[in-house]
Coordinates of C-alpha atoms in Angstrom, one line a residue:
M157 CA 76.9 123.0 179.1
F158 CA 78.2 124.4 182.4
V159 CA 80.6 121.5 182.9
S160 CA 82.0 122.2 179.4
S161 CA 82.2 125.9 180.0
R162 CA 83.9 125.3 183.4
L163 CA 86.3 122.9 181.7
N164 CA 87.1 125.5 179.0
L165 CA 87.8 128.2 181.7
A166 CA 90.0 125.8 183.6
R167 CA 91.8 124.8 180.4
W168 CA 92.5 128.4 179.3
F169 CA 93.5 129.4 182.8
T170 CA 96.0 126.5 182.9
L171 CA 97.3 127.3 179.5
S172 CA 97.9 131.0 180.2
M173 CA 99.3 130.5 183.7
G174 CA 101.3 127.5 182.5
S175 CA 102.8 129.5 179.6
I176 CA 103.8 132.3 182.0
L177 CA 105.3 129.7 184.4
V178 CA 107.3 128.0 181.6
V179 CA 108.6 131.3 180.3
F180 CA 109.5 132.5 183.8
A181 CA 111.3 129.1 184.4
S182 CA 113.2 129.4 181.1
V183 CA 114.3 133.0 181.8
L184 CA 115.3 132.0 185.3
Y185 CA 117.4 129.1 184.1
T186 CA 119.0 131.1 181.3
R187 CA 119.8 134.0 183.6
E188 CA 121.3 131.7 186.3
A189 CA 123.4 129.8 183.7
S190 CA 124.7 133.1 182.2
D191 CA 125.6 134.5 185.6
R192 CA 127.4 131.4 186.8
L193 CA 129.4 131.2 183.5
H194 CA 130.3 134.9 183.8
V195 CA 131.6 134.4 187.3
F196 CA 133.5 131.3 186.2
D197 CA 135.1 133.2 183.3
Q198 CA 136.1 136.1 185.6
T199 CA 137.8 133.6 187.9
L200 CA 139.6 131.9 185.1
Y201 CA 140.7 135.3 183.6
S202 CA 142.0 136.4 187.1
T203 CA 144.0 133.2 187.3
G204 CA 145.4 133.9 183.9
Q205 CA 146.5 137.4 185.0
V206 CA 148.3 135.8 188.0
V207 CA 150.1 133.3 185.8
A208 CA 151.1 135.9 183.3
S209 CA 152.5 138.2 186.0
G210 CA 155.2 135.6 186.7
A211 CA 156.6 135.6 183.2
E212 CA 159.8 137.6 182.7
E213 CA 161.7 138.6 179.6
I214 CA 165.5 138.1 179.6
V215 CA 167.6 139.8 177.0
Y216 CA 171.1 138.6 176.1
G217 CA 172.4 141.0 173.5
D218 CA 170.1 140.5 170.6
I219 CA 168.6 137.4 172.1
R220 CA 165.3 137.6 173.9
Q221 CA 164.1 134.8 176.1
I222 CA 161.0 134.3 178.2
D223 CA 161.6 133.0 181.7
L224 CA 158.6 131.2 183.2
E225 CA 160.3 129.8 186.3
N226 CA 158.4 132.2 188.5
A227 CA 155.1 131.8 186.7
P228 CA 152.6 129.9 188.8
L229 CA 151.5 126.5 187.3
L230 CA 154.3 126.7 184.7
G231 CA 157.5 127.4 186.7
S232 CA 159.2 125.2 189.2
D233 CA 160.2 128.1 191.4
S234 CA 156.7 129.6 191.6
L235 CA 154.2 129.6 194.4
R236 CA 151.6 126.8 194.2
L237 CA 148.1 128.0 193.2
D238 CA 145.1 126.4 194.8
T239 CA 143.0 126.2 191.6
D240 CA 141.2 123.6 189.5
I241 CA 143.2 124.5 186.4
L242 CA 143.5 121.3 184.2
W243 CA 146.2 122.7 182.0
A244 CA 148.3 125.7 181.5
R245 CA 150.3 126.3 178.3
W246 CA 152.6 129.1 177.1
Y247 CA 153.2 129.8 173.5
T248 CA 155.8 132.1 172.0
P249 CA 154.8 135.2 170.0
D250 CA 155.0 133.1 166.8
K251 CA 152.6 130.6 168.5
Q252 CA 155.1 127.8 169.2
L253 CA 154.8 125.8 172.4
L254 CA 157.3 126.9 175.0
Q255 CA 156.1 125.3 178.3
F256 CA 153.1 123.6 179.6
M257 CA 151.4 121.9 182.6
G258 CA 148.9 119.1 182.2
D259 CA 148.2 117.0 179.1
I260 CA 150.6 117.1 176.2
P261 CA 149.4 120.0 174.0
P262 CA 149.8 120.6 170.2
H263 CA 153.1 122.3 169.4
T264 CA 151.5 125.1 167.6
L265 CA 148.7 127.4 168.8
D266 CA 146.0 127.1 166.2
Q267 CA 143.0 128.1 168.3
D268 CA 141.2 131.4 168.5
L269 CA 141.9 133.8 171.3
G270 CA 139.3 134.3 174.1
F271 CA 137.0 131.9 175.9
Q272 CA 136.0 128.5 174.4
T273 CA 133.9 125.6 175.6
L274 CA 135.4 122.3 174.8
M275 CA 134.1 118.7 175.0
V276 CA 136.7 116.2 176.1
S277 CA 136.5 112.5 176.6
E278 CA 137.9 111.3 179.8
A279 CA 137.3 107.8 181.3
E280 CA 134.5 107.1 178.8
Q281 CA 132.8 110.3 179.9
L282 CA 132.3 113.6 178.1
D283 CA 133.4 116.5 180.2
R284 CA 132.9 120.2 179.4
L285 CA 135.9 122.4 179.8
R286 CA 136.3 126.2 179.6
Q287 CA 139.4 127.3 177.9
L288 CA 140.9 130.8 177.9
T289 CA 143.6 131.8 175.4
L290 CA 144.9 135.3 175.9
P291 CA 147.9 137.3 174.6
V292 CA 150.4 138.6 177.2
Y293 CA 151.9 142.0 176.7
R294 CA 154.6 143.7 178.7
E295 CA 155.4 147.4 178.0
G296 CA 153.6 147.1 174.7
R297 CA 155.6 144.2 173.6
L298 CA 154.0 140.7 173.0
L299 CA 155.6 138.2 175.3
G300 CA 153.5 135.2 174.2
Y301 CA 150.2 133.5 174.6
L302 CA 148.9 131.9 177.7
Q303 CA 146.3 129.2 177.5
L304 CA 144.4 127.9 180.6
A305 CA 141.5 125.4 180.9
A306 CA 139.3 124.3 183.8
S307 CA 136.4 121.9 184.2
L308 CA 132.9 123.5 184.1
D309 CA 131.7 121.1 186.9
P310 CA 131.4 124.1 189.4
V311 CA 129.0 125.6 186.9
E312 CA 127.1 122.6 185.7
H313 CA 126.4 120.8 189.0
P314 CA 124.3 123.7 190.4
L315 CA 122.6 124.0 187.1
Q316 CA 121.8 120.3 187.0
E317 CA 120.2 120.7 190.4
L318 CA 118.2 123.6 189.2
R319 CA 117.1 121.7 186.1
L320 CA 116.0 118.8 188.2
F321 CA 114.0 121.2 190.4
L322 CA 112.3 122.9 187.4
V323 CA 111.6 119.5 185.7
L324 CA 109.8 118.3 188.8
G325 CA 108.5 121.5 190.0
V326 CA 106.9 122.9 186.8
P327 CA 104.6 119.9 186.1
I328 CA 103.6 119.8 189.8
T329 CA 102.8 123.5 189.7
L330 CA 100.9 123.0 186.5
I331 CA 98.8 120.4 188.2
V332 CA 98.1 122.8 191.1
I333 CA 97.3 125.5 188.6
A334 CA 94.8 123.2 186.7
G335 CA 93.1 122.4 190.1
A336 CA 92.9 126.1 191.0
G337 CA 91.6 126.8 187.5
W338 CA 88.9 124.2 187.9
I339 CA 87.9 125.6 191.3
L340 CA 87.9 129.2 190.1
G341 CA 86.0 128.2 187.0
G342 CA 83.3 126.7 189.2
M343 CA 83.2 129.9 191.3
A344 CA 83.0 132.0 188.2
M345 CA 80.3 129.9 186.7
Q346 CA 78.1 129.9 189.8
P347 CA 76.4 133.3 189.2
I348 CA 76.0 132.4 185.5
R349 CA 74.4 129.1 186.5
L350 CA 72.1 130.8 188.9
S351 CA 71.2 133.4 186.3
Y352 CA 70.6 130.7 183.7
Q353 CA 68.4 128.7 186.1
R354 CA 66.4 131.8 186.9
L355 CA 66.0 132.6 183.2
Q356 CA 65.1 129.0 182.4
Q357 CA 62.5 129.1 185.2
F358 CA 61.2 132.5 184.0
T359 CA 60.9 131.2 180.4
A360 CA 59.1 128.1 181.6
D361 CA 56.7 130.0 183.7
A362 CA 56.0 132.6 181.0
S363 CA 55.4 129.8 178.5
H364 CA 53.0 128.0 180.9
E365 CA 51.1 131.2 181.5
L366 CA 50.8 132.0 177.7
R367 CA 49.8 128.5 176.8
T368 CA 46.4 128.7 178.5
P369 CA 45.2 132.0 176.8
L370 CA 46.6 130.8 173.5
A371 CA 44.6 127.6 173.8
A372 CA 41.5 129.5 174.7
I373 CA 41.9 131.8 171.7
V374 CA 42.5 128.9 169.3
S375 CA 39.5 126.8 170.7
N376 CA 37.1 129.7 170.6
A377 CA 38.2 130.7 167.1
Q378 CA 37.6 127.2 165.9
V379 CA 34.2 127.2 167.5
A380 CA 33.3 130.5 165.9
L381 CA 34.4 129.2 162.4
M382 CA 32.2 126.1 162.7
E383 CA 28.9 125.9 160.8
P384 CA 26.2 126.1 161.6
I385 CA 26.6 128.5 164.5
S386 CA 24.3 131.2 165.8
L387 CA 25.2 134.8 165.8
E388 CA 25.0 134.9 169.6
E389 CA 27.4 132.0 169.9
Q390 CA 29.8 133.5 167.5
T391 CA 29.6 136.8 169.4
A392 CA 30.3 135.1 172.7
C393 CA 33.3 133.3 171.2
L394 CA 34.7 136.6 169.8
K395 CA 34.1 138.2 173.2
I396 CA 36.1 135.5 174.9
I397 CA 38.9 135.8 172.4
S398 CA 39.0 139.6 172.9
E399 CA 39.1 139.2 176.7
V400 CA 41.7 136.5 176.6
S401 CA 43.8 138.6 174.2
E402 CA 43.6 141.6 176.4
S403 CA 44.6 139.4 179.4
M404 CA 47.5 138.0 177.4
G405 CA 48.5 141.5 176.3
D406 CA 48.6 142.5 180.0
L407 CA 50.8 139.5 180.8
V408 CA 53.2 140.2 177.9
E409 CA 53.4 143.9 179.0
R410 CA 54.3 142.9 182.5
L411 CA 56.9 140.5 181.3
L412 CA 58.4 143.2 179.1
F413 CA 58.4 145.5 182.1
L414 CA 60.4 143.0 184.1
A415 CA 62.8 142.4 181.2
R416 CA 63.2 146.1 180.4
Y417 CA 64.1 147.2 183.9
Q418 CA 66.3 144.3 184.8
G419 CA 69.4 145.7 186.5
D420 CA 70.3 149.3 187.0
V421 CA 68.6 152.1 185.1
P422 CA 70.5 155.3 184.0
S423 CA 70.6 157.9 186.7
Q424 CA 69.3 160.5 184.3
V425 CA 65.8 159.0 184.5
F426 CA 65.5 159.9 188.2
Q427 CA 64.3 163.3 189.2
T428 CA 63.4 165.2 192.4
L429 CA 59.9 164.1 193.2
D430 CA 57.5 165.3 195.9
I431 CA 56.2 161.9 196.9
C432 CA 53.3 163.4 198.9
H433 CA 52.0 165.0 195.8
L434 CA 52.2 161.7 193.8
L435 CA 50.5 159.7 196.6
A436 CA 47.7 162.3 196.9
S437 CA 47.0 161.9 193.1
I438 CA 46.9 158.1 193.5
A439 CA 44.7 158.3 196.6
A440 CA 42.2 160.5 194.7
D441 CA 41.9 157.8 192.0
Y442 CA 41.3 155.0 194.5
A443 CA 38.9 157.0 196.7
S444 CA 36.1 156.8 194.2
Q445 CA 36.8 153.1 193.5
A446 CA 36.6 152.3 197.3
S447 CA 33.1 153.8 197.6
G448 CA 31.9 151.7 194.8
L449 CA 33.2 148.5 196.4
G450 CA 32.0 149.4 199.9
V451 CA 35.5 149.5 201.2
Q452 CA 36.8 152.3 203.6
F453 CA 39.9 153.9 202.1
E454 CA 42.1 156.2 204.1
A455 CA 45.1 158.3 203.0
D456 CA 47.3 159.5 205.8
L457 CA 49.8 161.8 204.1
P458 CA 52.0 164.6 205.6
S459 CA 51.1 168.1 204.6
A460 CA 54.7 169.1 204.1
P461 CA 56.5 168.0 200.8
C462 CA 58.8 165.0 201.0
H463 CA 61.4 165.0 198.2
L464 CA 63.3 162.1 197.0
Q465 CA 65.1 161.0 193.8
A466 CA 62.8 158.8 191.8
E467 CA 61.2 157.9 188.5
P468 CA 57.6 159.0 188.9
D469 CA 56.0 156.5 186.6
L470 CA 57.8 153.5 188.1
L471 CA 57.1 154.6 191.7
R472 CA 53.4 155.1 190.8
Q473 CA 53.3 151.6 189.2
A474 CA 54.7 150.1 192.5
V475 CA 52.1 151.9 194.7
V476 CA 49.3 151.1 192.3
N477 CA 50.2 147.4 192.3
L478 CA 50.0 147.3 196.1
L479 CA 46.7 149.1 196.2
D480 CA 45.3 146.8 193.5
N481 CA 46.2 143.8 195.6
A482 CA 44.7 145.4 198.7
F483 CA 41.4 146.1 196.9
R484 CA 41.4 142.7 195.2
Y485 CA 41.6 140.8 198.6
T486 CA 39.6 143.0 200.8
S487 CA 35.9 142.4 201.1
A488 CA 33.2 145.0 201.4
G489 CA 33.2 146.6 204.8
G490 CA 37.0 146.3 205.1
T491 CA 39.6 149.0 205.4
I492 CA 42.5 150.0 203.3
R493 CA 45.0 152.7 204.4
L494 CA 47.7 154.4 202.5
S495 CA 50.2 156.3 204.7
C496 CA 53.5 158.0 204.4
R497 CA 56.0 159.6 206.8
G498 CA 59.6 160.4 207.0
Q499 CA 61.9 158.5 209.4
G500 CA 65.3 160.1 209.5
S501 CA 66.9 159.7 206.2
W502 CA 64.3 157.3 205.0
L503 CA 60.7 157.6 203.7
S504 CA 58.3 155.0 205.0
L505 CA 55.3 154.3 202.7
Q506 CA 52.7 151.8 204.0
V507 CA 49.8 150.1 202.4
H508 CA 47.6 148.3 205.0
D509 CA 44.4 146.3 204.3
S510 CA 42.1 144.3 206.5
G511 CA 41.7 141.6 203.9
I512 CA 42.1 137.9 203.8
G513 CA 45.8 138.0 204.6
I514 CA 48.7 135.7 203.5
A515 CA 49.7 132.5 205.2
A516 CA 53.1 132.5 206.9
E517 CA 54.5 129.8 204.6
D518 CA 53.7 131.9 201.6
L519 CA 55.2 135.2 202.8
P520 CA 58.9 134.4 201.8
H521 CA 57.8 133.7 198.2
I522 CA 55.2 136.3 197.3
F523 CA 57.8 138.5 195.6
E524 CA 58.9 135.7 193.3
R525 CA 57.8 135.9 189.7
F526 CA 54.7 133.8 188.9
Y527 CA 54.2 132.8 192.5
R528 CA 50.6 132.7 193.5
V529 CA 49.3 132.0 197.0
N530 CA 47.3 128.8 196.7
K531 CA 43.6 128.6 196.4
V532 CA 42.5 132.1 197.3
R533 CA 45.2 134.1 195.3
S534 CA 44.8 132.1 192.2
R535 CA 44.7 133.0 188.5
H536 CA 41.0 133.3 188.7
S537 CA 41.3 136.2 191.1
G538 CA 42.8 138.2 188.2
G539 CA 46.6 138.0 188.9
Y540 CA 49.5 136.4 187.2
G541 CA 51.9 136.5 190.2
L542 CA 53.9 139.3 188.7
G543 CA 52.6 142.4 190.4
L544 CA 54.6 142.0 193.6
A545 CA 57.7 141.0 191.7
I546 CA 57.4 144.2 189.7
V547 CA 57.0 146.2 193.0
R548 CA 60.2 144.8 194.5
Q549 CA 62.1 145.3 191.2
I550 CA 61.0 149.0 191.2
I551 CA 62.0 149.5 194.8
D552 CA 65.4 147.8 194.2
L553 CA 66.0 150.3 191.3
H554 CA 65.4 153.1 193.8
H555 CA 67.8 151.6 196.2
G556 CA 65.1 151.0 198.8
Y557 CA 63.5 147.8 200.2
I558 CA 60.1 146.4 200.9
T559 CA 58.8 144.3 203.7
V560 CA 55.5 142.6 204.4
S561 CA 53.7 141.4 207.4
S562 CA 50.3 139.6 207.4
I563 CA 47.9 137.7 209.6
P564 CA 45.5 135.4 207.7
M565 CA 41.9 136.7 207.8
K566 CA 43.0 139.9 209.5
G567 CA 45.0 141.8 207.0
T568 CA 48.3 142.5 205.3
Q569 CA 50.7 145.4 205.6
F570 CA 53.4 146.3 203.0
E571 CA 56.0 148.8 203.9
I572 CA 58.3 150.5 201.4
R573 CA 61.4 152.4 202.6
L574 CA 63.1 154.7 200.2
P575 CA 66.1 157.0 200.8
L576 CA 65.1 160.6 201.1
N577 CA 66.7 163.6 199.5
Q578 CA 68.0 165.1 202.7
A579 CA 68.8 168.6 201.5
M580 CA 65.2 169.1 200.2
A581 CA 63.5 167.1 202.9
S582 CA 64.6 169.5 205.5

């Protein structure tokens, strides 16, 4: 799937960039050809003006005669022009040939005025010529028509080199674009691949966790429906089904929590919160629980308010998860301490217990979803491996971070650091 998507990205990138390249090359060639032909025509027209300037009209009585002896290219007494003109022809006002240079022309001018491109065969080769036919006036009177022609080689040779460059350069550039598209496609697909792998792993873990309680519900339901069965056995089966359903409901709720708060949350849900007041409320709830379990619970909270921007319910959930873990893995006689203090622009919130601790090799993974510390922190201890993942997700949403340090059989300390609301904290 990823290879196909990457191939599609590379294909569309190549097609789009290749189309732009081809259009650019076409415009470049057309513009270059037009400019060169325009310059060539201007040169040919200037030559025509020089030739026409040498024509003179001689009048004998009622007879008018055109003298071309001083006209360059046509007259014998004229200066020699250093040009590539192939032929020069002069036609009278009634379009009859008067004088010419070059190939023998038709005696009558039957071609349109202006510039024309001609194909001529010479030495078994076709050459392209540019011909100019223009009327020549002197004091408002038409003296005749001048026709000049020159080879288009000065225009075509550079254009042939340009065409060769484009014919070779465009395919090579397309190959480079395709390679770049393949590399960029791979880079673009990498986050999607990682996200898909995480989603795939998350789905697999969730399915695995839900399979066990579902199997327990089905087996106990089948036993409860079997006959004969005593009322006590039926009650026990239904009790198990109820407990497993509640456990599964808790798991589904946690999964929905992770899915609901994936990514950023709207800033409107955050409000100015006195964290000391919130922690005092949580500490009061756990104080009674600690006395029942024989655990010493301490709350070290500042007397002055500490304000920050937070979502109270989410932040409460994070602290509760840490305290639940601390109570779950701290034996009777142990100590659990909840403390809070400001450090510059940050709030440091710590949950420390003297419980069984976490092995060093497990510490980098405890915030991963469905990760359980082997043996001791197993499913039978009451956790799904989602509590700490939820804590980190909540802290990330508040733009803070969480760290953990632990020594096996001596205790664990979690520290949450959250940005303080400076204006109100002072």
